[in-house]
């Protein structure tokens, strides 16, 4: 039946072996070209037995226009467009005209073909195999680069997929924002991104797992972050050397740098972390060691209802967030100061927890003391992953 159907097709249409074999692509294991050659060979043997002329491969295929013969030329163009780009894995995509796709669809409908494969799928596979053999590169479902080929015009678009790098940062000084602000010269993001952009030859985008205020240090095990490097020319980066350069700033340190997948990057940025803080609390009306200890005891395990702080109301949705304080310890300093070490749910605003933010945070340290209290200094000690 295959040979009979092939004969009917070839009497009506001049096809190359690729396009003939592709009509029966879901039958057996082989390349479409080999399948087409085999079908044509058997068909012509039967025609010869009947005294009929063979149906040879078309000089110019009326379906594809012999586009598969252009593969060696296209490989050279792909090499040219990717020159200077470092990559190990790739994928090939192609753009065929609507006219060719409709012509193929009409042929399938004309002869009741239900075992065929679209031309672009075969072309992508064959060009990908040939390019891999020519360059030693491998195809991948998560490639470093993607070639989008227009087979007839020879136009090739190169999509360079981003690099994702995980790390943790410590901010050792106050007065530096996490991301750039117009009035400040540098930020955690700029200090970290500069050497990465230079090494990779791409645009670096910094994404932190939460943030701390400009006047707050980030100490301890550091805050997790993800770097997305768009359009990198180099992918094999010396993360140790880059970390050394960043750490030499004396302002920001990076730890645990490693390459991650897109999925891993998303998990880092969406995970909710508990945080450990150390706050220096100022009580102008005076505070005793006993009062400091009592406040810590009352905070331990307490559920806090916190409306979006007044100072960030324009940048955050105005709603009440419910957060819990898991641990609290106090150390009395002097008549007006005590230190408060806290472990809380992520997203709890500590400055407002202490001041009460004019009643927007309840209960607050001010409420528990029965007198105004303020956060004079704040450090994030640790970001707790578990």
XYZ file of C-alpha atoms in Angstrom:
386
model
C 0.000 0.000 0.000
C 2.916 2.373 0.725
C 4.398 1.787 -2.728
C 1.000 2.178 -4.382
C 0.350 5.466 -2.585
C 3.882 6.680 -3.362
C 3.350 5.923 -7.064
C 0.130 7.941 -7.123
C 1.894 10.875 -5.432
C 4.913 10.770 -7.751
C 2.777 10.585 -10.892
C 1.160 13.852 -9.833
C 4.068 15.649 -8.153
C 7.834 15.856 -8.679
C 9.374 15.260 -5.267
C 12.869 14.812 -3.865
C 13.630 11.797 -1.684
C 13.364 13.933 1.481
C 9.811 15.035 0.673
C 8.787 11.564 -0.504
C 10.121 9.864 2.625
C 8.585 12.511 4.876
C 5.086 11.457 3.723
C 5.673 8.158 5.546
C 7.857 9.497 8.392
C 5.859 7.743 11.119
C 6.469 4.307 9.576
C 9.716 2.597 10.514
C 13.005 4.035 11.690
C 15.227 5.869 9.249
C 15.919 9.321 7.936
C 13.287 10.664 5.579
C 15.831 10.788 2.763
C 16.777 7.116 3.251
C 13.100 6.203 3.522
C 12.338 8.084 0.311
C 15.215 6.405 -1.546
C 14.035 2.970 -0.362
C 10.423 3.580 -1.389
C 11.498 4.899 -4.795
C 13.842 1.928 -5.288
C 11.108 -0.654 -4.549
C 8.587 1.276 -6.643
C 10.936 1.376 -9.640
C 11.695 -2.346 -9.300
C 7.965 -3.039 -9.546
C 7.609 -0.626 -12.474
C 10.546 -2.296 -14.213
C 8.866 -5.702 -13.805
C 5.815 -4.230 -15.536
C 7.908 -2.732 -18.316
C 7.324 0.843 -17.093
C 9.820 3.710 -16.938
C 11.298 4.500 -13.486
C 10.246 7.656 -11.645
C 13.527 9.313 -10.812
C 14.142 11.906 -8.131
C 13.096 15.357 -9.319
C 15.837 17.718 -10.436
C 13.923 20.389 -8.564
C 11.429 19.313 -5.943
C 8.147 21.135 -6.405
C 7.451 21.040 -2.664
C 10.709 22.126 -1.017
C 12.691 23.500 -3.963
C 15.659 21.279 -2.975
C 16.102 23.235 0.249
C 17.941 20.353 1.917
C 20.810 20.827 -0.534
C 21.398 24.225 1.084
C 22.371 22.717 4.443
C 26.194 22.934 3.904
C 25.859 26.595 2.918
C 23.640 27.335 5.905
C 26.120 25.667 8.266
C 28.789 28.124 7.161
C 26.409 31.023 7.723
C 25.590 29.682 11.205
C 29.298 29.503 12.007
C 29.735 33.072 10.832
C 26.836 34.508 12.851
C 27.996 32.697 16.018
C 31.674 33.635 15.682
C 33.009 34.949 18.976
C 30.078 33.488 20.966
C 30.987 30.809 23.508
C 28.487 27.939 23.607
C 28.378 24.166 23.992
C 24.727 23.409 23.236
C 22.298 24.696 20.632
C 18.918 24.244 18.982
C 17.802 25.001 15.439
C 14.472 26.520 14.481
C 13.349 27.564 11.015
C 10.852 29.803 9.287
C 9.131 28.342 6.235
C 6.687 30.410 4.254
C 2.947 29.950 4.649
C 2.815 28.972 0.981
C 5.081 25.930 1.453
C 3.224 24.790 4.579
C -0.116 25.046 2.776
C 1.285 23.228 -0.269
C 2.415 20.357 1.969
C -0.919 20.264 3.787
C -2.814 20.173 0.464
C -0.678 17.247 -0.742
C -1.431 15.296 2.456
C -5.149 15.930 2.047
C -5.086 15.037 -1.667
C -3.683 11.566 -1.023
C -4.990 10.875 2.508
C -1.541 11.046 4.107
C -1.736 10.584 7.884
C 1.835 9.406 8.490
C 3.655 12.560 7.472
C 6.010 14.945 9.252
C 6.024 18.737 8.701
C 8.896 20.019 6.565
C 10.214 22.404 9.213
C 10.581 19.581 11.740
C 12.713 17.487 9.396
C 14.731 20.492 8.275
C 15.486 21.538 11.866
C 16.606 18.027 12.735
C 18.808 17.534 9.670
C 20.410 20.981 9.893
C 20.978 20.466 13.615
C 22.656 17.088 13.061
C 24.865 18.489 10.316
C 25.856 21.554 12.348
C 26.658 19.357 15.364
C 28.922 17.141 13.257
C 30.640 20.168 11.737
C 31.306 21.926 15.045
C 31.326 19.267 17.774
C 28.441 21.035 19.550
C 25.458 19.208 21.042
C 21.738 19.859 20.769
C 19.816 20.365 24.012
C 16.300 21.153 25.221
C 17.872 23.915 27.320
C 20.468 25.214 24.866
C 23.032 27.973 25.230
C 21.987 29.407 21.847
C 19.154 29.022 19.347
C 19.561 29.518 15.593
C 16.426 30.682 13.776
C 17.038 30.011 10.087
C 15.186 31.281 7.036
C 16.282 28.515 4.631
C 15.669 30.256 1.317
C 16.943 33.749 2.092
C 19.838 32.516 4.228
C 18.931 34.967 6.979
C 19.920 33.615 10.401
C 18.883 35.020 13.765
C 20.966 34.010 16.774
C 19.261 33.964 20.162
C 21.743 33.772 23.036
C 20.066 32.376 26.117
C 20.905 34.023 29.449
C 23.205 32.720 32.131
C 21.857 32.371 35.675
C 24.199 32.567 38.634
C 23.279 32.009 42.272
C 25.126 33.568 45.170
C 24.755 35.197 48.574
C 25.949 38.684 49.404
C 27.035 40.420 52.569
C 26.714 44.204 52.693
C 29.426 45.299 55.116
C 28.746 49.034 55.231
C 25.716 51.266 55.619
C 24.614 53.825 53.060
C 24.517 51.530 50.017
C 21.176 50.534 48.462
C 20.615 47.065 47.089
C 19.736 48.400 43.627
C 20.749 51.751 42.061
C 19.243 55.009 43.312
C 19.679 58.305 41.420
C 21.214 60.135 44.365
C 23.810 57.432 45.188
C 26.839 56.466 43.105
C 26.872 52.727 43.728
C 24.760 49.855 44.981
C 25.099 46.211 45.892
C 23.860 45.388 42.387
C 26.375 47.629 40.606
C 29.323 46.371 42.670
C 28.404 42.750 41.910
C 27.310 43.202 38.295
C 30.263 45.207 36.954
C 32.818 42.375 36.901
C 30.222 39.875 35.678
C 29.209 42.080 32.746
C 32.853 42.624 31.842
C 33.733 38.911 32.029
C 30.648 37.632 30.167
C 30.266 40.461 27.665
C 26.537 40.668 28.416
C 24.047 42.734 30.394
C 23.822 41.752 34.067
C 20.491 41.949 35.905
C 20.558 41.600 39.697
C 17.631 40.014 41.584
C 17.755 39.734 45.359
C 15.703 37.404 47.548
C 14.235 40.313 49.477
C 16.060 43.524 50.335
C 17.342 45.591 53.224
C 17.209 49.375 53.659
C 20.086 51.629 52.601
C 21.145 52.134 56.241
C 20.986 48.427 57.138
C 23.911 46.023 56.884
C 23.481 42.456 55.605
C 25.845 40.197 57.572
C 26.152 36.524 58.540
C 25.487 33.975 55.831
C 24.418 36.636 53.330
C 21.270 37.281 51.335
C 20.567 34.945 48.370
C 20.548 36.556 44.950
C 20.332 35.605 41.290
C 22.201 37.228 38.430
C 20.685 36.982 34.973
C 23.295 37.746 32.327
C 21.577 38.521 29.043
C 23.290 37.901 25.711
C 26.589 36.608 27.160
C 29.444 36.210 24.690
C 31.340 34.129 27.263
C 29.704 31.427 29.405
C 32.703 29.755 31.032
C 33.317 32.299 33.758
C 35.877 32.002 36.543
C 33.497 32.547 39.448
C 36.311 32.401 41.999
C 38.239 35.216 40.323
C 35.086 37.334 39.978
C 34.232 36.805 43.657
C 37.740 37.896 44.621
C 37.346 41.123 42.621
C 33.964 41.914 44.212
C 35.166 41.128 47.724
C 38.145 43.471 47.283
C 35.667 46.381 47.328
C 35.486 46.127 51.117
C 31.819 47.052 50.863
C 30.188 43.911 49.503
C 31.216 40.261 49.727
C 29.782 37.380 47.700
C 29.643 33.725 48.739
C 28.693 30.368 47.219
C 28.619 31.509 43.569
C 27.423 28.822 41.180
C 25.610 28.432 37.873
C 21.941 27.444 38.134
C 19.048 26.621 35.825
C 16.080 28.890 35.162
C 13.945 26.713 37.423
C 16.462 26.855 40.276
C 16.667 30.641 39.907
C 12.886 30.961 40.197
C 12.853 28.793 43.326
C 15.470 30.988 45.020
C 13.521 34.175 44.305
C 10.097 32.837 45.315
C 11.114 31.007 48.485
C 10.066 32.701 51.726
C 12.990 32.965 54.141
C 12.954 33.562 57.880
C 15.397 36.274 58.914
C 17.541 36.983 61.950
C 17.966 40.650 62.942
C 19.877 42.653 65.508
C 18.261 46.013 66.321
C 19.520 48.766 68.591
C 16.401 50.174 70.259
C 16.267 53.751 71.528
C 13.816 54.659 74.321
C 14.077 58.390 75.041
C 11.935 58.059 78.175
C 14.336 55.504 79.576
C 14.353 51.704 79.791
C 15.433 49.272 82.521
C 17.030 45.836 82.079
C 13.810 44.269 83.386
C 11.667 46.127 80.817
C 13.960 45.023 77.981
C 13.746 41.367 79.072
C 9.949 41.557 79.495
C 9.509 42.983 75.974
C 11.586 40.161 74.497
C 9.529 37.599 76.390
C 6.259 39.067 75.135
C 7.508 39.229 71.529
C 8.497 35.564 71.467
C 5.926 33.639 69.384
C 3.793 36.754 68.886
C 1.680 37.290 65.761
C 2.114 40.780 64.304
C -0.487 42.552 62.165
C 1.383 45.029 60.059
C -0.175 47.440 57.603
C 2.153 48.522 54.796
C 4.536 51.029 56.436
C 3.925 54.708 55.798
C 7.427 55.182 54.369
C 6.949 52.589 51.586
C 3.233 53.028 50.942
C 3.844 54.390 47.420
C 5.947 51.408 46.389
C 3.976 48.576 48.060
C 0.339 47.525 48.038
C -1.492 48.974 51.052
C -2.611 45.910 52.978
C -2.258 44.233 56.357
C 0.312 41.433 56.507
C 0.314 38.904 59.322
C 3.805 37.811 60.403
C 5.180 35.871 63.357
C 8.163 36.449 65.629
C 9.790 33.086 66.330
C 12.589 34.108 68.691
C 13.399 37.266 70.650
C 16.250 38.099 73.038
C 17.129 41.434 74.673
C 20.444 42.798 75.964
C 20.292 46.011 77.993
C 22.930 48.592 76.970
C 22.242 51.727 79.003
C 19.379 53.821 80.387
C 18.070 54.582 76.898
C 19.218 51.641 74.767
C 18.861 47.903 74.487
C 19.644 45.415 71.735
C 16.912 43.183 70.391
C 17.801 40.005 68.497
C 14.854 38.628 66.525
C 14.051 35.722 64.242
C 10.928 36.516 62.241
C 8.971 35.555 59.173
C 10.278 37.138 56.006
C 8.600 40.392 55.073
C 8.202 41.792 58.592
C 9.345 45.435 58.756
C 11.526 45.632 61.871
C 11.770 49.427 62.185
C 7.982 49.653 62.258
C 7.756 46.672 64.613
C 9.707 48.778 67.090
C 8.082 52.193 66.536
C 4.530 51.029 65.815
C 4.382 53.332 62.759
C 1.581 55.455 64.278
C -0.563 52.420 64.943
C -0.056 50.705 61.581
C 1.897 47.846 63.248
C 0.183 46.068 66.162
C 1.422 45.142 68.651
C 4.790 46.920 68.585
C 7.719 47.307 70.958
C 6.375 50.794 71.751
C 2.997 49.247 72.655
C 4.587 46.621 74.883
C 6.808 49.162 76.667
C 4.013 51.707 76.987
C 6.333 54.455 75.691
C 7.830 55.458 72.338
C 10.707 53.343 71.008
C 12.740 53.720 67.834
C 15.131 51.605 65.833
C 18.435 53.469 65.947
C 20.465 50.845 64.092
C 19.590 47.595 62.335
C 21.552 44.663 60.938
C 20.327 41.533 59.190
C 22.371 38.781 60.809
C 21.261 35.769 58.761
C 18.831 34.640 56.079
C 17.516 31.279 57.258
C 16.746 28.889 54.424
C 14.963 26.364 56.579
